[in-house]
Amino acid sequence: MIKTNDSFNISNNLELVYSGEDYFSRLEAIIREAQFQIHLQMYLFENDATGKRIVNALKEAALRKVEIYVLLDGLGSLSFPSELQKDLKYSGVNIRFFAPLFSTYTFYLGRRLHRKVVVADAKVALVGGINIADKYRGSATEKPWLDYAVQLNGEIAKPLQQLCHDLYFKKRQLGNKKIKSAFNIQQNTTVRILQNDWLKGKNEICDGYIKSIRHAKKEIIIVGSYFLPGIRIIRALKKASKNKVVIKLILSGKSDLPLTRRATCFLYGKLLSYNIELFEWNESVLHGKVAVVDGNWSTIGSFNLNNLSSYGSLEMNVEILSETFSVRFQTHLNEIISQCQSITPESLKTKTTIMTKFINLMAYVVTRIVELVVTYTPYKRFYN
């Protein structure tokens, strides 16, 4: 069994973080040790045991006169209790919602805050795909959803705090000021902050995936929780396969979105025809969105390989150019693969009936239609 609480660090400035207690103990420590300012931006913040634990840490920080700004997605955190919002505000925590689902004049469906970022004092940050909820922390009887983040210490946290500040206060532009996004944290290790917000012309994460896949020479490993890539990524994977690159996809055996999983299953035949190796993770729900290419390029964050992340959501990933980090992360992902169920043309043929093919097809069609509607809606609203 993988020990997902054994994090590794490349320097004092960069550490891989796992879902489970590893992430939440770090999050609590960051809040507890903050002295001046905290920005917390999340898609999902549940009012369960884990959520209450973080709420208490935030309230304690507010008592120390730490400035706290919490930004939650209006859809993802729709169930966040209004009484808890009032309690936080009364305690001195600033909190608001990004694109509330219901407002005075409209029902808003579309552009979502999907990134998961925490920054304290412009000195330390957590960036990844992990939301605040019991399911990401796990319990004595339930394994945490499989996901990842990175902890960034030092100068690289400064632009992250600026980005969070600008979004919280609805700053539309920074004038001529350009935020630094790439940092050399040690010899042969470069870290970049990448964003995706298609409506604002930011396609950095998607472009980063495509560029790395196109330039791959040996091996690509992708963890895709809701894997429904657009045509550009499919073509890049197909070309890499023709160039004899080994491609491994770790996909959901268990999913919180059964329809999306069915839609992904519809692609299995095509992916296998490209000689792409498929593996399903069944130990827990798969929620990770990471990749490693050629043991020297890694990406970790909130970006899913589907059109919702590409065209409808605000996303953030950390891109790491480091052989040391990437080789160790690649080793970890290969250990994950050793616990997965391999999907081969033979096994797919055995377990796929005419009925399952039809169900998968319908799931794919419905999911694509939903993606189209959800991404078209904010486009029309934004430009009108």
PDB file of N, CA and C in Angstrom, residues 275-322:
ATOM      1  N   ASN A 275      -2.226   2.826 -28.613  1.00  0.00           N
ATOM      2  CA  ASN A 275      -1.213   2.152 -27.776  1.00  0.00           C
ATOM      3  C   ASN A 275      -0.963   2.893 -26.462  1.00  0.00           C
ATOM      4  N   ILE A 276      -1.979   3.595 -25.986  1.00  0.00           N
ATOM      5  CA  ILE A 276      -1.899   4.259 -24.686  1.00  0.00           C
ATOM      6  C   ILE A 276      -2.287   3.249 -23.608  1.00  0.00           C
ATOM      7  N   GLU A 277      -1.499   3.176 -22.544  1.00  0.00           N
ATOM      8  CA  GLU A 277      -1.766   2.248 -21.447  1.00  0.00           C
ATOM      9  C   GLU A 277      -2.754   2.889 -20.471  1.00  0.00           C
ATOM     10  N   LEU A 278      -3.805   2.139 -20.127  1.00  0.00           N
ATOM     11  CA  LEU A 278      -4.858   2.655 -19.252  1.00  0.00           C
ATOM     12  C   LEU A 278      -4.857   1.895 -17.927  1.00  0.00           C
ATOM     13  N   PHE A 279      -5.006   2.652 -16.836  1.00  0.00           N
ATOM     14  CA  PHE A 279      -5.035   2.059 -15.502  1.00  0.00           C
ATOM     15  C   PHE A 279      -6.131   2.731 -14.688  1.00  0.00           C
ATOM     16  N   GLU A 280      -6.946   1.922 -14.020  1.00  0.00           N
ATOM     17  CA  GLU A 280      -8.012   2.450 -13.176  1.00  0.00           C
ATOM     18  C   GLU A 280      -7.648   2.308 -11.702  1.00  0.00           C
ATOM     19  N   TRP A 281      -7.764   3.426 -10.981  1.00  0.00           N
ATOM     20  CA  TRP A 281      -7.519   3.451  -9.537  1.00  0.00           C
ATOM     21  C   TRP A 281      -8.832   3.167  -8.820  1.00  0.00           C
ATOM     22  N   ASN A 282      -8.856   2.078  -8.025  1.00  0.00           N
ATOM     23  CA  ASN A 282     -10.081   1.658  -7.349  1.00  0.00           C
ATOM     24  C   ASN A 282      -9.991   1.700  -5.828  1.00  0.00           C
ATOM     25  N   GLU A 283      -8.839   2.146  -5.302  1.00  0.00           N
ATOM     26  CA  GLU A 283      -8.658   2.147  -3.853  1.00  0.00           C
ATOM     27  C   GLU A 283      -9.492   3.236  -3.175  1.00  0.00           C
ATOM     28  N   SER A 284      -9.753   4.314  -3.884  1.00  0.00           N
ATOM     29  CA  SER A 284     -10.577   5.414  -3.388  1.00  0.00           C
ATOM     30  C   SER A 284     -11.006   6.223  -4.606  1.00  0.00           C
ATOM     31  N   VAL A 285     -11.770   7.280  -4.377  1.00  0.00           N
ATOM     32  CA  VAL A 285     -12.118   8.166  -5.486  1.00  0.00           C
ATOM     33  C   VAL A 285     -10.856   8.879  -5.969  1.00  0.00           C
ATOM     34  N   LEU A 286     -10.656   8.901  -7.277  1.00  0.00           N
ATOM     35  CA  LEU A 286      -9.510   9.606  -7.867  1.00  0.00           C
ATOM     36  C   LEU A 286      -9.913  11.046  -8.158  1.00  0.00           C
ATOM     37  N   HIS A 287      -9.157  11.996  -7.605  1.00  0.00           N
ATOM     38  CA  HIS A 287      -9.453  13.410  -7.820  1.00  0.00           C
ATOM     39  C   HIS A 287      -8.222  14.176  -8.297  1.00  0.00           C
ATOM     40  N   GLY A 288      -7.090  13.496  -8.462  1.00  0.00           N
ATOM     41  CA  GLY A 288      -5.850  14.154  -8.830  1.00  0.00           C
ATOM     42  C   GLY A 288      -5.827  14.659 -10.255  1.00  0.00           C
ATOM     43  N   LYS A 289      -5.057  15.723 -10.464  1.00  0.00           N
ATOM     44  CA  LYS A 289      -4.861  16.312 -11.791  1.00  0.00           C
ATOM     45  C   LYS A 289      -3.381  16.652 -11.928  1.00  0.00           C
ATOM     46  N   VAL A 290      -2.574  15.666 -12.263  1.00  0.00           N
ATOM     47  CA  VAL A 290      -1.126  15.842 -12.315  1.00  0.00           C
ATOM     48  C   VAL A 290      -0.567  15.113 -13.531  1.00  0.00           C
ATOM     49  N   ALA A 291       0.673  15.429 -13.860  1.00  0.00           N
ATOM     50  CA  ALA A 291       1.347  14.743 -14.965  1.00  0.00           C
ATOM     51  C   ALA A 291       2.851  14.847 -14.790  1.00  0.00           C
ATOM     52  N   VAL A 292       3.560  13.862 -15.346  1.00  0.00           N
ATOM     53  CA  VAL A 292       5.021  13.872 -15.413  1.00  0.00           C
ATOM     54  C   VAL A 292       5.412  13.458 -16.830  1.00  0.00           C
ATOM     55  N   VAL A 293       6.340  14.188 -17.423  1.00  0.00           N
ATOM     56  CA  VAL A 293       6.800  13.886 -18.779  1.00  0.00           C
ATOM     57  C   VAL A 293       8.321  13.750 -18.780  1.00  0.00           C
ATOM     58  N   ASP A 294       8.798  12.606 -19.251  1.00  0.00           N
ATOM     59  CA  ASP A 294      10.232  12.344 -19.447  1.00  0.00           C
ATOM     60  C   ASP A 294      11.068  12.520 -18.187  1.00  0.00           C
ATOM     61  N   GLY A 295      10.440  12.420 -17.037  1.00  0.00           N
ATOM     62  CA  GLY A 295      11.192  12.525 -15.792  1.00  0.00           C
ATOM     63  C   GLY A 295      11.867  13.856 -15.575  1.00  0.00           C
ATOM     64  N   ASN A 296      11.349  14.920 -16.239  1.00  0.00           N
ATOM     65  CA  ASN A 296      11.940  16.250 -15.990  1.00  0.00           C
ATOM     66  C   ASN A 296      10.914  17.380 -15.959  1.00  0.00           C
ATOM     67  N   TRP A 297       9.656  17.091 -16.307  1.00  0.00           N
ATOM     68  CA  TRP A 297       8.595  18.102 -16.291  1.00  0.00           C
ATOM     69  C   TRP A 297       7.402  17.554 -15.524  1.00  0.00           C
ATOM     70  N   SER A 298       6.912  18.340 -14.567  1.00  0.00           N
ATOM     71  CA  SER A 298       5.740  17.929 -13.793  1.00  0.00           C
ATOM     72  C   SER A 298       4.755  19.082 -13.706  1.00  0.00           C
ATOM     73  N   THR A 299       3.489  18.759 -13.590  1.00  0.00           N
ATOM     74  CA  THR A 299       2.466  19.770 -13.340  1.00  0.00           C
ATOM     75  C   THR A 299       1.496  19.231 -12.301  1.00  0.00           C
ATOM     76  N   ILE A 300       1.113  20.100 -11.351  1.00  0.00           N
ATOM     77  CA  ILE A 300       0.237  19.717 -10.243  1.00  0.00           C
ATOM     78  C   ILE A 300      -0.711  20.877  -9.985  1.00  0.00           C
ATOM     79  N   GLY A 301      -1.996  20.592  -9.888  1.00  0.00           N
ATOM     80  CA  GLY A 301      -2.928  21.676  -9.607  1.00  0.00           C
ATOM     81  C   GLY A 301      -4.378  21.277  -9.707  1.00  0.00           C
ATOM     82  N   SER A 302      -5.198  22.229 -10.153  1.00  0.00           N
ATOM     83  CA  SER A 302      -6.652  22.038 -10.178  1.00  0.00           C
ATOM     84  C   SER A 302      -7.191  21.751 -11.575  1.00  0.00           C
ATOM     85  N   PHE A 303      -6.322  21.800 -12.588  1.00  0.00           N
ATOM     86  CA  PHE A 303      -6.760  21.738 -13.986  1.00  0.00           C
ATOM     87  C   PHE A 303      -7.062  20.308 -14.426  1.00  0.00           C
ATOM     88  N   ASN A 304      -8.322  20.060 -14.798  1.00  0.00           N
ATOM     89  CA  ASN A 304      -8.724  18.775 -15.371  1.00  0.00           C
ATOM     90  C   ASN A 304      -8.556  18.810 -16.883  1.00  0.00           C
ATOM     91  N   LEU A 305      -8.235  17.670 -17.450  1.00  0.00           N
ATOM     92  CA  LEU A 305      -8.123  17.589 -18.903  1.00  0.00           C
ATOM     93  C   LEU A 305      -9.517  17.397 -19.498  1.00  0.00           C
ATOM     94  N   ASN A 306     -10.280  18.482 -19.480  1.00  0.00           N
ATOM     95  CA  ASN A 306     -11.594  18.510 -20.117  1.00  0.00           C
ATOM     96  C   ASN A 306     -11.939  19.955 -20.470  1.00  0.00           C
ATOM     97  N   ASN A 307     -13.038  20.141 -21.169  1.00  0.00           N
ATOM     98  CA  ASN A 307     -13.382  21.472 -21.667  1.00  0.00           C
ATOM     99  C   ASN A 307     -13.849  22.418 -20.571  1.00  0.00           C
ATOM    100  N   LEU A 308     -14.371  21.876 -19.470  1.00  0.00           N
ATOM    101  CA  LEU A 308     -14.782  22.748 -18.369  1.00  0.00           C
ATOM    102  C   LEU A 308     -13.582  23.501 -17.804  1.00  0.00           C
ATOM    103  N   SER A 309     -12.480  22.786 -17.597  1.00  0.00           N
ATOM    104  CA  SER A 309     -11.270  23.447 -17.104  1.00  0.00           C
ATOM    105  C   SER A 309     -10.631  24.318 -18.182  1.00  0.00           C
ATOM    106  N   SER A 310     -10.713  23.872 -19.419  1.00  0.00           N
ATOM    107  CA  SER A 310     -10.073  24.614 -20.507  1.00  0.00           C
ATOM    108  C   SER A 310     -10.786  25.921 -20.823  1.00  0.00           C
ATOM    109  N   TYR A 311     -12.138  25.919 -20.747  1.00  0.00           N
ATOM    110  CA  TYR A 311     -12.898  27.070 -21.239  1.00  0.00           C
ATOM    111  C   TYR A 311     -13.867  27.690 -20.237  1.00  0.00           C
ATOM    112  N   GLY A 312     -14.087  27.053 -19.084  1.00  0.00           N
ATOM    113  CA  GLY A 312     -15.133  27.554 -18.210  1.00  0.00           C
ATOM    114  C   GLY A 312     -14.724  27.907 -16.797  1.00  0.00           C
ATOM    115  N   SER A 313     -13.496  27.592 -16.381  1.00  0.00           N
ATOM    116  CA  SER A 313     -13.134  27.749 -14.975  1.00  0.00           C
ATOM    117  C   SER A 313     -11.837  28.518 -14.798  1.00  0.00           C
ATOM    118  N   LEU A 314     -11.674  29.074 -13.603  1.00  0.00           N
ATOM    119  CA  LEU A 314     -10.397  29.654 -13.199  1.00  0.00           C
ATOM    120  C   LEU A 314      -9.584  28.546 -12.548  1.00  0.00           C
ATOM    121  N   GLU A 315      -8.430  28.253 -13.126  1.00  0.00           N
ATOM    122  CA  GLU A 315      -7.596  27.147 -12.662  1.00  0.00           C
ATOM    123  C   GLU A 315      -6.183  27.642 -12.357  1.00  0.00           C
ATOM    124  N   MET A 316      -5.506  26.880 -11.503  1.00  0.00           N
ATOM    125  CA  MET A 316      -4.102  27.192 -11.224  1.00  0.00           C
ATOM    126  C   MET A 316      -3.311  25.902 -11.040  1.00  0.00           C
ATOM    127  N   ASN A 317      -2.187  25.811 -11.722  1.00  0.00           N
ATOM    128  CA  ASN A 317      -1.243  24.706 -11.581  1.00  0.00           C
ATOM    129  C   ASN A 317       0.145  25.250 -11.277  1.00  0.00           C
ATOM    130  N   VAL A 318       0.957  24.389 -10.695  1.00  0.00           N
ATOM    131  CA  VAL A 318       2.378  24.676 -10.547  1.00  0.00           C
ATOM    132  C   VAL A 318       3.128  23.772 -11.517  1.00  0.00           C
ATOM    133  N   GLU A 319       3.909  24.362 -12.390  1.00  0.00           N
ATOM    134  CA  GLU A 319       4.739  23.630 -13.343  1.00  0.00           C
ATOM    135  C   GLU A 319       6.157  23.560 -12.790  1.00  0.00           C
ATOM    136  N   ILE A 320       6.712  22.348 -12.751  1.00  0.00           N
ATOM    137  CA  ILE A 320       8.024  22.139 -12.139  1.00  0.00           C
ATOM    138  C   ILE A 320       8.969  21.527 -13.167  1.00  0.00           C
ATOM    139  N   LEU A 321      10.002  22.266 -13.510  1.00  0.00           N
ATOM    140  CA  LEU A 321      11.046  21.763 -14.398  1.00  0.00           C
ATOM    141  C   LEU A 321      12.214  21.329 -13.518  1.00  0.00           C
ATOM    142  N   SER A 322      12.245  20.044 -13.201  1.00  0.00           N
ATOM    143  CA  SER A 322      13.262  19.522 -12.295  1.00  0.00           C
ATOM    144  C   SER A 322      13.359  18.023 -12.468  1.00  0.00           C
TER     145      SER A 322
END
